Amino acid sequence: MPPAASVCPQKSGLFIIRTRADFLRAARAQKQGAGSMMVQARDRRDGGDAIRVGFTCSKKVGNAVARNRAKRRLREAARAVLPEHGRPGWDYVLIGRAHETAARPFEALKGDLIFALRKLHG
C-alpha cells in the first residue's frame, strides 16, 4: 500500500494544494457537506490532468493533536477514494469537522467522501 497522498503523489495520482490562493479559489466553488467532513471542489479548466487535494481543520476541531489526527484520517481517505471517484483537472479541499472526523469509523469516512463527490459531480 502506498504512503499518504502528501508523501508520494506519483503513486497515488494526487497532488497537494499548498498555496492560500488555491484554497481560496476552492472556497468560492461548489461545497458539499457529509457526515464527517465538508468537501469543496472546483474545476481548474487549465488543461491539467492532475487531481489536487488540500486538507484543513479549524481550531473548532480541537488542539493541534486533534487537528493533525483529523487531517491524517482525511489524507488516508482521499488517497483511497479520489483516484477512483475524483475527476482529473479538479481541486478538492477536505475540511475536518469537530468530533465527527476523528470519531467516525474509517469505512464510513470513505463513504462520506464518496457521497460528497457524487453530489458534487451529480
C-alpha atoms as a PDB file:
ATOM      1  CA  MET A   1       0.000   0.000   0.000  1.00  0.00           C
ATOM      2  CA  PRO A   2       1.494   3.385  -0.969  1.00  0.00           C
ATOM      3  CA  PRO A   3       2.028   6.066   1.663  1.00  0.00           C
ATOM      4  CA  ALA A   4      -0.324   9.001   2.235  1.00  0.00           C
ATOM      5  CA  ALA A   5      -1.018  11.448  -0.594  1.00  0.00           C
ATOM      6  CA  SER A   6       1.257  14.158   0.755  1.00  0.00           C
ATOM      7  CA  VAL A   7       4.258  11.848   0.809  1.00  0.00           C
ATOM      8  CA  CYS A   8       4.037  10.153  -2.570  1.00  0.00           C
ATOM      9  CA  PRO A   9       1.879  11.932  -5.170  1.00  0.00           C
ATOM     10  CA  GLN A  10       3.261   9.956  -8.123  1.00  0.00           C
ATOM     11  CA  LYS A  11       1.918   6.600  -6.915  1.00  0.00           C
ATOM     12  CA  SER A  12      -1.496   7.821  -5.816  1.00  0.00           C
ATOM     13  CA  GLY A  13      -2.033  10.333  -8.653  1.00  0.00           C
ATOM     14  CA  LEU A  14      -2.822  13.106  -6.154  1.00  0.00           C
ATOM     15  CA  PHE A  15      -1.006  16.392  -5.738  1.00  0.00           C
ATOM     16  CA  ILE A  16      -1.281  18.578  -2.663  1.00  0.00           C
ATOM     17  CA  ILE A  17      -2.667  22.120  -2.727  1.00  0.00           C
ATOM     18  CA  ARG A  18      -0.232  24.250  -0.762  1.00  0.00           C
ATOM     19  CA  THR A  19      -0.928  27.907  -1.613  1.00  0.00           C
ATOM     20  CA  ARG A  20      -3.515  30.080   0.103  1.00  0.00           C
ATOM     21  CA  ALA A  21      -4.753  31.371  -3.256  1.00  0.00           C
ATOM     22  CA  ASP A  22      -5.684  27.844  -4.373  1.00  0.00           C
ATOM     23  CA  PHE A  23      -7.529  27.217  -1.101  1.00  0.00           C
ATOM     24  CA  LEU A  24      -9.450  30.491  -1.536  1.00  0.00           C
ATOM     25  CA  ARG A  25     -10.402  29.620  -5.134  1.00  0.00           C
ATOM     26  CA  ALA A  26     -11.748  26.274  -3.930  1.00  0.00           C
ATOM     27  CA  ALA A  27     -13.687  28.042  -1.156  1.00  0.00           C
ATOM     28  CA  ARG A  28     -15.573  30.100  -3.768  1.00  0.00           C
ATOM     29  CA  ALA A  29     -16.528  26.961  -5.722  1.00  0.00           C
ATOM     30  CA  GLN A  30     -19.007  24.154  -5.043  1.00  0.00           C
ATOM     31  CA  LYS A  31     -19.436  22.827  -1.498  1.00  0.00           C
ATOM     32  CA  GLN A  32     -20.969  19.615  -0.216  1.00  0.00           C
ATOM     33  CA  GLY A  33     -21.313  18.582   3.396  1.00  0.00           C
ATOM     34  CA  ALA A  34     -21.120  15.000   4.508  1.00  0.00           C
ATOM     35  CA  GLY A  35     -21.440  13.461   7.949  1.00  0.00           C
ATOM     36  CA  SER A  36     -17.802  13.757   8.870  1.00  0.00           C
ATOM     37  CA  MET A  37     -16.402  16.453   6.567  1.00  0.00           C
ATOM     38  CA  MET A  38     -17.055  19.322   4.199  1.00  0.00           C
ATOM     39  CA  VAL A  39     -15.784  18.953   0.634  1.00  0.00           C
ATOM     40  CA  GLN A  40     -15.098  21.918  -1.644  1.00  0.00           C
ATOM     41  CA  ALA A  41     -14.477  21.202  -5.318  1.00  0.00           C
ATOM     42  CA  ARG A  42     -13.664  23.255  -8.385  1.00  0.00           C
ATOM     43  CA  ASP A  43     -12.832  22.535 -11.995  1.00  0.00           C
ATOM     44  CA  ARG A  44      -9.479  24.204 -12.726  1.00  0.00           C
ATOM     45  CA  ARG A  45     -10.081  24.348 -16.501  1.00  0.00           C
ATOM     46  CA  ASP A  46      -6.344  24.783 -17.055  1.00  0.00           C
ATOM     47  CA  GLY A  47      -5.921  21.590 -19.030  1.00  0.00           C
ATOM     48  CA  GLY A  48      -4.032  19.785 -16.289  1.00  0.00           C
ATOM     49  CA  ASP A  49      -4.970  16.174 -15.648  1.00  0.00           C
ATOM     50  CA  ALA A  50      -3.789  16.032 -12.055  1.00  0.00           C
ATOM     51  CA  ILE A  51      -6.203  15.701  -9.169  1.00  0.00           C
ATOM     52  CA  ARG A  52      -5.162  18.193  -6.496  1.00  0.00           C
ATOM     53  CA  VAL A  53      -6.313  17.950  -2.911  1.00  0.00           C
ATOM     54  CA  GLY A  54      -5.934  20.104   0.204  1.00  0.00           C
ATOM     55  CA  PHE A  55      -6.772  19.452   3.838  1.00  0.00           C
ATOM     56  CA  THR A  56      -7.708  21.828   6.620  1.00  0.00           C
ATOM     57  CA  CYS A  57      -9.167  21.776  10.114  1.00  0.00           C
ATOM     58  CA  SER A  58     -10.090  24.813  12.168  1.00  0.00           C
ATOM     59  CA  LYS A  59      -9.430  25.209  15.870  1.00  0.00           C
ATOM     60  CA  LYS A  60     -13.025  24.126  16.479  1.00  0.00           C
ATOM     61  CA  VAL A  61     -11.803  20.568  15.847  1.00  0.00           C
ATOM     62  CA  GLY A  62      -9.566  20.793  18.913  1.00  0.00           C
ATOM     63  CA  ASN A  63      -5.947  21.286  19.833  1.00  0.00           C
ATOM     64  CA  ALA A  64      -3.049  20.616  17.447  1.00  0.00           C
ATOM     65  CA  VAL A  65      -3.033  16.896  18.221  1.00  0.00           C
ATOM     66  CA  ALA A  66      -6.744  16.544  17.392  1.00  0.00           C
ATOM     67  CA  ARG A  67      -6.431  18.641  14.212  1.00  0.00           C
ATOM     68  CA  ASN A  68      -3.459  16.637  12.973  1.00  0.00           C
ATOM     69  CA  ARG A  69      -5.240  13.340  13.680  1.00  0.00           C
ATOM     70  CA  ALA A  70      -8.294  14.518  11.744  1.00  0.00           C
ATOM     71  CA  LYS A  71      -6.118  15.627   8.808  1.00  0.00           C
ATOM     72  CA  ARG A  72      -4.266  12.293   8.772  1.00  0.00           C
ATOM     73  CA  ARG A  73      -7.592  10.466   8.530  1.00  0.00           C
ATOM     74  CA  LEU A  74      -8.753  12.794   5.737  1.00  0.00           C
ATOM     75  CA  ARG A  75      -5.472  12.256   3.848  1.00  0.00           C
ATOM     76  CA  GLU A  76      -5.824   8.490   4.024  1.00  0.00           C
ATOM     77  CA  ALA A  77      -9.476   8.636   2.911  1.00  0.00           C
ATOM     78  CA  ALA A  78      -8.514  10.893  -0.010  1.00  0.00           C
ATOM     79  CA  ARG A  79      -5.696   8.554  -1.010  1.00  0.00           C
ATOM     80  CA  ALA A  80      -8.117   5.642  -1.071  1.00  0.00           C
ATOM     81  CA  VAL A  81     -11.110   7.337  -2.753  1.00  0.00           C
ATOM     82  CA  LEU A  82     -10.037  10.210  -5.021  1.00  0.00           C
ATOM     83  CA  PRO A  83      -8.046   8.263  -7.647  1.00  0.00           C
ATOM     84  CA  GLU A  84     -11.189   6.261  -8.418  1.00  0.00           C
ATOM     85  CA  HIS A  85     -14.003   8.769  -7.771  1.00  0.00           C
ATOM     86  CA  GLY A  86     -12.306  12.136  -8.332  1.00  0.00           C
ATOM     87  CA  ARG A  87     -12.112  13.878 -11.699  1.00  0.00           C
ATOM     88  CA  PRO A  88      -8.854  14.835 -13.415  1.00  0.00           C
ATOM     89  CA  GLY A  89      -8.321  18.588 -13.560  1.00  0.00           C
ATOM     90  CA  TRP A  90     -10.264  19.254 -10.341  1.00  0.00           C
ATOM     91  CA  ASP A  91      -9.179  20.652  -6.984  1.00  0.00           C
ATOM     92  CA  TYR A  92     -10.679  19.235  -3.797  1.00  0.00           C
ATOM     93  CA  VAL A  93     -10.392  20.665  -0.288  1.00  0.00           C
ATOM     94  CA  LEU A  94     -11.438  18.417   2.591  1.00  0.00           C
ATOM     95  CA  ILE A  95     -12.386  20.229   5.796  1.00  0.00           C
ATOM     96  CA  GLY A  96     -12.492  18.300   9.052  1.00  0.00           C
ATOM     97  CA  ARG A  97     -15.360  18.690  11.488  1.00  0.00           C
ATOM     98  CA  ALA A  98     -15.198  18.805  15.260  1.00  0.00           C
ATOM     99  CA  HIS A  99     -15.647  15.362  16.841  1.00  0.00           C
ATOM    100  CA  GLU A 100     -17.072  13.662  13.721  1.00  0.00           C
ATOM    101  CA  THR A 101     -13.891  13.381  11.631  1.00  0.00           C
ATOM    102  CA  ALA A 102     -11.841  11.738  14.372  1.00  0.00           C
ATOM    103  CA  ALA A 103     -14.608   9.556  15.816  1.00  0.00           C
ATOM    104  CA  ARG A 104     -16.204   8.226  12.612  1.00  0.00           C
ATOM    105  CA  PRO A 105     -15.250   4.672  11.573  1.00  0.00           C
ATOM    106  CA  PHE A 106     -12.841   4.756   8.645  1.00  0.00           C
ATOM    107  CA  GLU A 107     -15.128   2.916   6.195  1.00  0.00           C
ATOM    108  CA  ALA A 108     -17.893   5.411   6.986  1.00  0.00           C
ATOM    109  CA  LEU A 109     -15.413   8.263   6.464  1.00  0.00           C
ATOM    110  CA  LYS A 110     -14.604   6.939   2.991  1.00  0.00           C
ATOM    111  CA  GLY A 111     -18.329   6.505   2.324  1.00  0.00           C
ATOM    112  CA  ASP A 112     -18.935  10.135   3.282  1.00  0.00           C
ATOM    113  CA  LEU A 113     -16.283  11.261   0.805  1.00  0.00           C
ATOM    114  CA  ILE A 114     -17.777   9.126  -1.980  1.00  0.00           C
ATOM    115  CA  PHE A 115     -21.249  10.521  -1.204  1.00  0.00           C
ATOM    116  CA  ALA A 116     -19.979  14.105  -1.311  1.00  0.00           C
ATOM    117  CA  LEU A 117     -18.173  13.528  -4.622  1.00  0.00           C
ATOM    118  CA  ARG A 118     -21.289  12.017  -6.211  1.00  0.00           C
ATOM    119  CA  LYS A 119     -23.366  15.012  -5.096  1.00  0.00           C
ATOM    120  CA  LEU A 120     -20.751  17.490  -6.367  1.00  0.00           C
ATOM    121  CA  HIS A 121     -20.372  15.819  -9.762  1.00  0.00           C
ATOM    122  CA  GLY A 122     -24.085  14.905  -9.877  1.00  0.00           C
END
